[in-house]
C-alpha positions as a Markdown table, in Angstrom:
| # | Residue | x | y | z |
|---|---|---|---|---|
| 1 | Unk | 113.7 | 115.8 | -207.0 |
| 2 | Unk | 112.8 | 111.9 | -206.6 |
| 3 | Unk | 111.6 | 111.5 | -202.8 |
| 4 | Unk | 110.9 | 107.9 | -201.1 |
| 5 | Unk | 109.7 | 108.2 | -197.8 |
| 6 | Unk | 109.1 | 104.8 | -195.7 |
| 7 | Unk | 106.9 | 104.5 | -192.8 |
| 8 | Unk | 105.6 | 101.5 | -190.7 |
| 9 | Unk | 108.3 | 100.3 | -189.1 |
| 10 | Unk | 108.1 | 99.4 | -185.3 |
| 11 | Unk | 108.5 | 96.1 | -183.3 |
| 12 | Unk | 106.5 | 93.1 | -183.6 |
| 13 | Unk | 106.6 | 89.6 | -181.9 |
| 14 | Unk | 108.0 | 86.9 | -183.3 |
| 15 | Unk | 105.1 | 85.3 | -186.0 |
| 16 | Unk | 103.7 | 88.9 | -186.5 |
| 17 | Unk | 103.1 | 90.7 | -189.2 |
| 18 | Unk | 103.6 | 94.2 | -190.3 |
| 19 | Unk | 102.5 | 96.4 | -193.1 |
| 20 | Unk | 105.7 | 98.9 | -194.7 |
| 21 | Unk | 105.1 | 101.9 | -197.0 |
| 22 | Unk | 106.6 | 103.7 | -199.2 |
| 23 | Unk | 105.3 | 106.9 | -200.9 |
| 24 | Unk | 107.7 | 108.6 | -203.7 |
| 25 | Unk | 107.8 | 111.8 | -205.8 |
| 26 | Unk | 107.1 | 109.5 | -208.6 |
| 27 | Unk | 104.9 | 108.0 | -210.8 |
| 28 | Unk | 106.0 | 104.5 | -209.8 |
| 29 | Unk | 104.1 | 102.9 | -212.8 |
| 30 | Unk | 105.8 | 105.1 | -215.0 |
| 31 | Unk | 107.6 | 103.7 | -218.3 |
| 32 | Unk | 110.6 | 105.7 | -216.6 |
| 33 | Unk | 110.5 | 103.9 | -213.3 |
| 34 | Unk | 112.3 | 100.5 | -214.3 |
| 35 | Unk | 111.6 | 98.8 | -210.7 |
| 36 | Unk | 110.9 | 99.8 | -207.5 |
| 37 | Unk | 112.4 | 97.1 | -204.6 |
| 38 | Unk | 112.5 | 96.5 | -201.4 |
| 39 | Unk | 115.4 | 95.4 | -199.2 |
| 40 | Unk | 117.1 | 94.9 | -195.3 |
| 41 | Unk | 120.2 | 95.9 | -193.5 |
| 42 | Unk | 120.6 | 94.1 | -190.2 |
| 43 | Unk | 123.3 | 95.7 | -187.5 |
| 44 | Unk | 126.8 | 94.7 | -188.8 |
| 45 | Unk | 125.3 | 93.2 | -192.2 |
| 46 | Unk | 125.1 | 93.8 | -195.6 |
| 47 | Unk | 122.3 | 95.4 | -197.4 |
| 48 | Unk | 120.1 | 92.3 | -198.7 |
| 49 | Unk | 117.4 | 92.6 | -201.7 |
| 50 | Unk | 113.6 | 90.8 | -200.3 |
| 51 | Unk | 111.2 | 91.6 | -203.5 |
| 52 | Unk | 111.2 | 93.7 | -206.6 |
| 53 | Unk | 108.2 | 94.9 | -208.9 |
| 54 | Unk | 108.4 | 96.5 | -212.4 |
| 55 | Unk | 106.9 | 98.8 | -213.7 |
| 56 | Unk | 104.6 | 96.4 | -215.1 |
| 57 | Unk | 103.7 | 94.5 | -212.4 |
| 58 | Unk | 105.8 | 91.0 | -212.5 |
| 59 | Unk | 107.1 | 90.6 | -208.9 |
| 60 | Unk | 110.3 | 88.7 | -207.9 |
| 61 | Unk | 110.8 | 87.7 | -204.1 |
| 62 | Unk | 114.3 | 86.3 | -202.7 |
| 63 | Unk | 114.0 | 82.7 | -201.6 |
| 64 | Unk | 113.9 | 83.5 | -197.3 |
| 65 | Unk | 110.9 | 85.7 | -198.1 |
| 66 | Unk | 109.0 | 83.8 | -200.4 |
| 67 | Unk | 105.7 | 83.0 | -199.1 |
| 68 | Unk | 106.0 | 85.0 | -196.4 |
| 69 | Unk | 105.9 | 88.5 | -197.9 |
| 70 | Unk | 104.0 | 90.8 | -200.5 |
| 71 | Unk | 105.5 | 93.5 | -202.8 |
| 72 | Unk | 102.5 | 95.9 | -203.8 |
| 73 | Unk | 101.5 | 99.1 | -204.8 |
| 74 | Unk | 99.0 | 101.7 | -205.2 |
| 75 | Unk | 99.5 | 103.5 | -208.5 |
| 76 | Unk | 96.7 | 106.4 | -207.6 |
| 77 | Unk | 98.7 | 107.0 | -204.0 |
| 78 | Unk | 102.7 | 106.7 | -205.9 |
| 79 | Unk | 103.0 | 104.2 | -202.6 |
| 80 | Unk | 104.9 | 100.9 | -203.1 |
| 81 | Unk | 103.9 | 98.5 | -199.7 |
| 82 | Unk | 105.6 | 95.1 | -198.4 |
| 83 | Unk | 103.2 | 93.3 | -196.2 |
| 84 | Unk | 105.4 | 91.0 | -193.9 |
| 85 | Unk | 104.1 | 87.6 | -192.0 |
| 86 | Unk | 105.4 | 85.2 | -190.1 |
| 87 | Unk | 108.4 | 87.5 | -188.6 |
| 88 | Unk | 111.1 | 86.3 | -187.3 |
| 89 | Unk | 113.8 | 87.9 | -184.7 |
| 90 | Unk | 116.9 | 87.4 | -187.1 |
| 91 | Unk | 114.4 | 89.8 | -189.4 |
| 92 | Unk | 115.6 | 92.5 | -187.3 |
| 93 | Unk | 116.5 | 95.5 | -189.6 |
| 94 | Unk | 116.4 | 98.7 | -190.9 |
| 95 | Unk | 113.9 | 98.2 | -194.0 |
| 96 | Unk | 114.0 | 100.5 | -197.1 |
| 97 | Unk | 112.8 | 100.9 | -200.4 |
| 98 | Unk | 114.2 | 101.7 | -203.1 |
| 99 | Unk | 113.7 | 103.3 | -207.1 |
| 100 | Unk | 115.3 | 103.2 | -210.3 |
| 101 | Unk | 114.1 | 106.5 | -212.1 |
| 102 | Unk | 115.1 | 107.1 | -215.5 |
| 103 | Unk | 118.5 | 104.8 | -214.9 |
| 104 | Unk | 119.7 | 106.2 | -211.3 |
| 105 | Unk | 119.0 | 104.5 | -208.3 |
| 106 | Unk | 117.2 | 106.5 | -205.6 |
| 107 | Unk | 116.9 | 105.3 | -201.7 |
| 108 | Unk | 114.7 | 106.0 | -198.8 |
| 109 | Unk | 116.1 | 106.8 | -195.4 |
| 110 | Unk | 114.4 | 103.4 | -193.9 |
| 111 | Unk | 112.4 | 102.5 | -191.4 |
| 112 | Unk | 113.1 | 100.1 | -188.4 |
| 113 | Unk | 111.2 | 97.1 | -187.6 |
| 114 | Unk | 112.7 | 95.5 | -184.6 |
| 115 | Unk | 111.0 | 92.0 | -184.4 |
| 116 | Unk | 111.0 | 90.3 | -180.7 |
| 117 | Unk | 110.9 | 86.9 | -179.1 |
């Protein structure tokens, strides 16, 4: 059963930064995991993609995150990280990560980062 499991959510001040994980069931550099991504959902707004990385490594970032933030991982640990700078309040969200595993998509239950004035 394919697990993602986020953690380091919590509220930050405008400017901040903030470290997110994501450990999975999976071996995330696996031929059979196509991409692993992250994305946002604010309150009464839809779902928006930030970054992606293959399973080879080439990274993609949308254009309100670039420069900003950094898709990672940690092969020996199956964890997938997005280190976030420069917050801003409208970057209040429920954060998640997500998999493609052998062609499905797979989801983590997110993790809230709240980002204040």
């Amino acid at each position: 059963q394919v697990q993602l499991v986020e953690s380091g959510g919590g509220t930050v001040q405008a400017g901040g930064s903030l470290r997110l994980s994501c450990t999975t069931s999976i071996p995330i550099n696996d031929f059979n995991t196509n991409f692993m991504a992250w994305y946002r959902q604010a309150p009464g707004k839809q779902r928006e993609l930030l970054a992606t990385m293959t399973n080879g490594g080439h990274t993609t970032y949308t254009d309100v995150v670039k420069g900003r933030f950094t898709i990672s991982r940690d092969d020996s640990k199956n964890t997938l990280y997005l280190d976030m700078k420069g917050m801003r309040p409208e970057e209040t969200a429920v954060y998640y990560c997500s998999a493609r595993h052998w062609g499905t998509d797979y989801w983590g239950q997110g993790t809230q980062v709240t980002v204040s004035l």
